[in-house]
């Protein structure tokens, strides 16, 4: 079945780092753009980053630019989100999602993403 599974979340102190993984099964990751989203308690889901099906032209929300890096490994059919210099405001459930046309849509177009993972919790606290 077509599935995305996130992993790598956890508890980290401010200034620390985590790397999230998004493992795809049932479809080839290089046919899809992959987006990362997050949702904090009581807040709307927001776009964090996206990379197109060619592994190029990554984009980032202003709040994470310079701190987060999106990447993918075609051999492992897995996308990643490297998160550095984490802040308490980064605390959220993080989701990955796949968009079937291969290009990153505008961040507000959440409906463009066909497949979603179950989410992984990231907590940044001292």
PDB file of C-alpha atoms in Angstrom:
ATOM      1  CA  UNK A   1       0.000   0.000   0.000  1.00  0.00           C
ATOM      2  CA  UNK A   2       1.049   3.586  -0.470  1.00  0.00           C
ATOM      3  CA  UNK A   3       2.334   4.799   2.848  1.00  0.00           C
ATOM      4  CA  UNK A   4       4.565   7.369   4.507  1.00  0.00           C
ATOM      5  CA  UNK A   5       5.986   6.748   7.962  1.00  0.00           C
ATOM      6  CA  UNK A   6       7.752   9.434   9.972  1.00  0.00           C
ATOM      7  CA  UNK A   7      10.295   8.697  12.652  1.00  0.00           C
ATOM      8  CA  UNK A   8      13.067  10.417  14.559  1.00  0.00           C
ATOM      9  CA  UNK A   9      11.102  12.713  16.803  1.00  0.00           C
ATOM     10  CA  UNK A  10      11.732  13.025  20.493  1.00  0.00           C
ATOM     11  CA  UNK A  11      12.677  15.337  23.321  1.00  0.00           C
ATOM     12  CA  UNK A  12      15.578  17.718  22.795  1.00  0.00           C
ATOM     13  CA  UNK A  13      16.926  20.750  24.622  1.00  0.00           C
ATOM     14  CA  UNK A  14      16.872  24.198  23.032  1.00  0.00           C
ATOM     15  CA  UNK A  15      19.781  24.537  20.644  1.00  0.00           C
ATOM     16  CA  UNK A  16      19.851  20.820  19.981  1.00  0.00           C
ATOM     17  CA  UNK A  17      19.300  18.879  16.781  1.00  0.00           C
ATOM     18  CA  UNK A  18      17.100  16.117  15.448  1.00  0.00           C
ATOM     19  CA  UNK A  19      16.794  14.420  12.100  1.00  0.00           C
ATOM     20  CA  UNK A  20      13.347  13.293  11.050  1.00  0.00           C
ATOM     21  CA  UNK A  21      12.877  10.529   8.510  1.00  0.00           C
ATOM     22  CA  UNK A  22       9.979   9.939   6.139  1.00  0.00           C
ATOM     23  CA  UNK A  23      10.032   6.439   4.697  1.00  0.00           C
ATOM     24  CA  UNK A  24       7.880   5.888   1.610  1.00  0.00           C
ATOM     25  CA  UNK A  25       6.481   2.525   0.572  1.00  0.00           C
ATOM     26  CA  UNK A  26       4.234   1.482  -2.304  1.00  0.00           C
ATOM     27  CA  UNK A  27       5.430   4.287  -4.573  1.00  0.00           C
ATOM     28  CA  UNK A  28       8.667   5.815  -5.716  1.00  0.00           C
ATOM     29  CA  UNK A  29       9.665   8.874  -3.791  1.00  0.00           C
ATOM     30  CA  UNK A  30      11.353  10.417  -6.817  1.00  0.00           C
ATOM     31  CA  UNK A  31       7.985  10.748  -8.575  1.00  0.00           C
ATOM     32  CA  UNK A  32       6.666  13.045  -5.853  1.00  0.00           C
ATOM     33  CA  UNK A  33       7.419  16.284  -4.163  1.00  0.00           C
ATOM     34  CA  UNK A  34       7.776  15.792  -0.421  1.00  0.00           C
ATOM     35  CA  UNK A  35       6.614  18.349   2.082  1.00  0.00           C
ATOM     36  CA  UNK A  36       7.148  18.586   5.813  1.00  0.00           C
ATOM     37  CA  UNK A  37       4.445  20.122   7.978  1.00  0.00           C
ATOM     38  CA  UNK A  38       3.986  20.651  11.669  1.00  0.00           C
ATOM     39  CA  UNK A  39       1.090  21.226  13.995  1.00  0.00           C
ATOM     40  CA  UNK A  40       1.442  22.565  17.511  1.00  0.00           C
ATOM     41  CA  UNK A  41      -1.310  22.143  20.098  1.00  0.00           C
ATOM     42  CA  UNK A  42      -4.180  24.514  19.408  1.00  0.00           C
ATOM     43  CA  UNK A  43      -2.708  25.726  16.140  1.00  0.00           C
ATOM     44  CA  UNK A  44      -3.292  25.076  12.463  1.00  0.00           C
ATOM     45  CA  UNK A  45      -1.029  22.809  10.508  1.00  0.00           C
ATOM     46  CA  UNK A  46       1.713  24.809   8.841  1.00  0.00           C
ATOM     47  CA  UNK A  47       4.093  24.100   6.004  1.00  0.00           C
ATOM     48  CA  UNK A  48       7.733  23.797   7.032  1.00  0.00           C
ATOM     49  CA  UNK A  49       9.615  22.707   3.923  1.00  0.00           C
ATOM     50  CA  UNK A  50       9.269  21.030   0.541  1.00  0.00           C
ATOM     51  CA  UNK A  51      11.569  19.411  -1.999  1.00  0.00           C
ATOM     52  CA  UNK A  52      10.541  18.558  -5.555  1.00  0.00           C
ATOM     53  CA  UNK A  53      10.669  15.139  -7.197  1.00  0.00           C
ATOM     54  CA  UNK A  54      14.084  15.885  -8.662  1.00  0.00           C
ATOM     55  CA  UNK A  55      15.523  16.612  -5.232  1.00  0.00           C
ATOM     56  CA  UNK A  56      15.946  20.239  -6.174  1.00  0.00           C
ATOM     57  CA  UNK A  57      14.634  23.671  -5.340  1.00  0.00           C
ATOM     58  CA  UNK A  58      13.937  23.124  -1.654  1.00  0.00           C
ATOM     59  CA  UNK A  59      11.928  25.765   0.103  1.00  0.00           C
ATOM     60  CA  UNK A  60      11.454  26.623   3.752  1.00  0.00           C
ATOM     61  CA  UNK A  61       9.175  28.594   5.968  1.00  0.00           C
ATOM     62  CA  UNK A  62      10.776  31.805   7.166  1.00  0.00           C
ATOM     63  CA  UNK A  63      10.661  30.526  10.732  1.00  0.00           C
ATOM     64  CA  UNK A  64      13.047  27.651   9.953  1.00  0.00           C
ATOM     65  CA  UNK A  65      15.315  29.056   7.239  1.00  0.00           C
ATOM     66  CA  UNK A  66      18.944  28.569   8.096  1.00  0.00           C
ATOM     67  CA  UNK A  67      18.128  25.962  10.731  1.00  0.00           C
ATOM     68  CA  UNK A  68      16.305  23.151   8.897  1.00  0.00           C
ATOM     69  CA  UNK A  69      17.430  21.249   5.811  1.00  0.00           C
ATOM     70  CA  UNK A  70      15.249  18.970   3.695  1.00  0.00           C
ATOM     71  CA  UNK A  71      16.775  16.138   1.684  1.00  0.00           C
ATOM     72  CA  UNK A  72      15.987  12.736   0.253  1.00  0.00           C
ATOM     73  CA  UNK A  73      17.694   9.441  -0.483  1.00  0.00           C
ATOM     74  CA  UNK A  74      16.247   7.730  -3.553  1.00  0.00           C
ATOM     75  CA  UNK A  75      17.991   4.432  -2.849  1.00  0.00           C
ATOM     76  CA  UNK A  76      16.347   4.254   0.573  1.00  0.00           C
ATOM     77  CA  UNK A  77      13.122   5.870  -0.675  1.00  0.00           C
ATOM     78  CA  UNK A  78      13.288   8.158   2.328  1.00  0.00           C
ATOM     79  CA  UNK A  79      13.092  11.901   2.829  1.00  0.00           C
ATOM     80  CA  UNK A  80      14.651  13.708   5.769  1.00  0.00           C
ATOM     81  CA  UNK A  81      14.345  16.899   7.711  1.00  0.00           C
ATOM     82  CA  UNK A  82      17.496  17.885   9.560  1.00  0.00           C
ATOM     83  CA  UNK A  83      16.586  20.289  12.337  1.00  0.00           C
ATOM     84  CA  UNK A  84      19.318  22.300  14.041  1.00  0.00           C
ATOM     85  CA  UNK A  85      19.282  25.088  16.605  1.00  0.00           C
ATOM     86  CA  UNK A  86      15.896  23.941  17.800  1.00  0.00           C
ATOM     87  CA  UNK A  87      13.678  26.317  19.730  1.00  0.00           C
ATOM     88  CA  UNK A  88      10.733  25.666  22.043  1.00  0.00           C
ATOM     89  CA  UNK A  89       8.529  27.179  19.326  1.00  0.00           C
ATOM     90  CA  UNK A  90       9.477  24.235  17.103  1.00  0.00           C
ATOM     91  CA  UNK A  91       7.563  21.887  19.407  1.00  0.00           C
ATOM     92  CA  UNK A  92       4.883  20.193  17.325  1.00  0.00           C
ATOM     93  CA  UNK A  93       3.821  17.001  15.655  1.00  0.00           C
ATOM     94  CA  UNK A  94       5.712  16.823  12.372  1.00  0.00           C
ATOM     95  CA  UNK A  95       4.189  15.231   9.285  1.00  0.00           C
ATOM     96  CA  UNK A  96       5.553  14.398   5.882  1.00  0.00           C
ATOM     97  CA  UNK A  97       3.359  14.385   2.796  1.00  0.00           C
ATOM     98  CA  UNK A  98       3.702  13.502  -0.892  1.00  0.00           C
ATOM     99  CA  UNK A  99       2.461  15.536  -3.854  1.00  0.00           C
ATOM    100  CA  UNK A 100       1.989  13.555  -7.055  1.00  0.00           C
ATOM    101  CA  UNK A 101       2.746  16.159  -9.716  1.00  0.00           C
ATOM    102  CA  UNK A 102       6.352  16.349  -8.589  1.00  0.00           C
ATOM    103  CA  UNK A 103       6.532  20.040  -7.849  1.00  0.00           C
ATOM    104  CA  UNK A 104       6.146  21.854  -4.563  1.00  0.00           C
ATOM    105  CA  UNK A 105       2.805  23.656  -4.454  1.00  0.00           C
ATOM    106  CA  UNK A 106       2.276  26.938  -2.649  1.00  0.00           C
ATOM    107  CA  UNK A 107       2.475  26.277   1.071  1.00  0.00           C
ATOM    108  CA  UNK A 108      -1.202  27.035   1.633  1.00  0.00           C
ATOM    109  CA  UNK A 109      -2.297  24.327  -0.822  1.00  0.00           C
ATOM    110  CA  UNK A 110      -2.283  21.470   1.648  1.00  0.00           C
ATOM    111  CA  UNK A 111      -4.900  19.624  -0.412  1.00  0.00           C
ATOM    112  CA  UNK A 112      -2.331  19.190  -3.188  1.00  0.00           C
ATOM    113  CA  UNK A 113      -0.589  16.550  -1.074  1.00  0.00           C
ATOM    114  CA  UNK A 114      -2.064  13.127  -1.705  1.00  0.00           C
ATOM    115  CA  UNK A 115      -0.429  11.042   1.008  1.00  0.00           C
ATOM    116  CA  UNK A 116       0.352  11.798   4.625  1.00  0.00           C
ATOM    117  CA  UNK A 117       2.280  10.103   7.360  1.00  0.00           C
ATOM    118  CA  UNK A 118       1.030   9.573  10.890  1.00  0.00           C
ATOM    119  CA  UNK A 119       3.266  12.226  12.418  1.00  0.00           C
ATOM    120  CA  UNK A 120       6.129  12.197  14.893  1.00  0.00           C
ATOM    121  CA  UNK A 121       6.300  14.312  18.037  1.00  0.00           C
ATOM    122  CA  UNK A 122       9.106  16.818  18.474  1.00  0.00           C
ATOM    123  CA  UNK A 123       9.391  18.467  21.877  1.00  0.00           C
ATOM    124  CA  UNK A 124      11.971  21.177  22.516  1.00  0.00           C
ATOM    125  CA  UNK A 125      12.267  21.972  26.200  1.00  0.00           C
ATOM    126  CA  UNK A 126      14.869  22.621  28.859  1.00  0.00           C
TER     127      UNK A 126
END
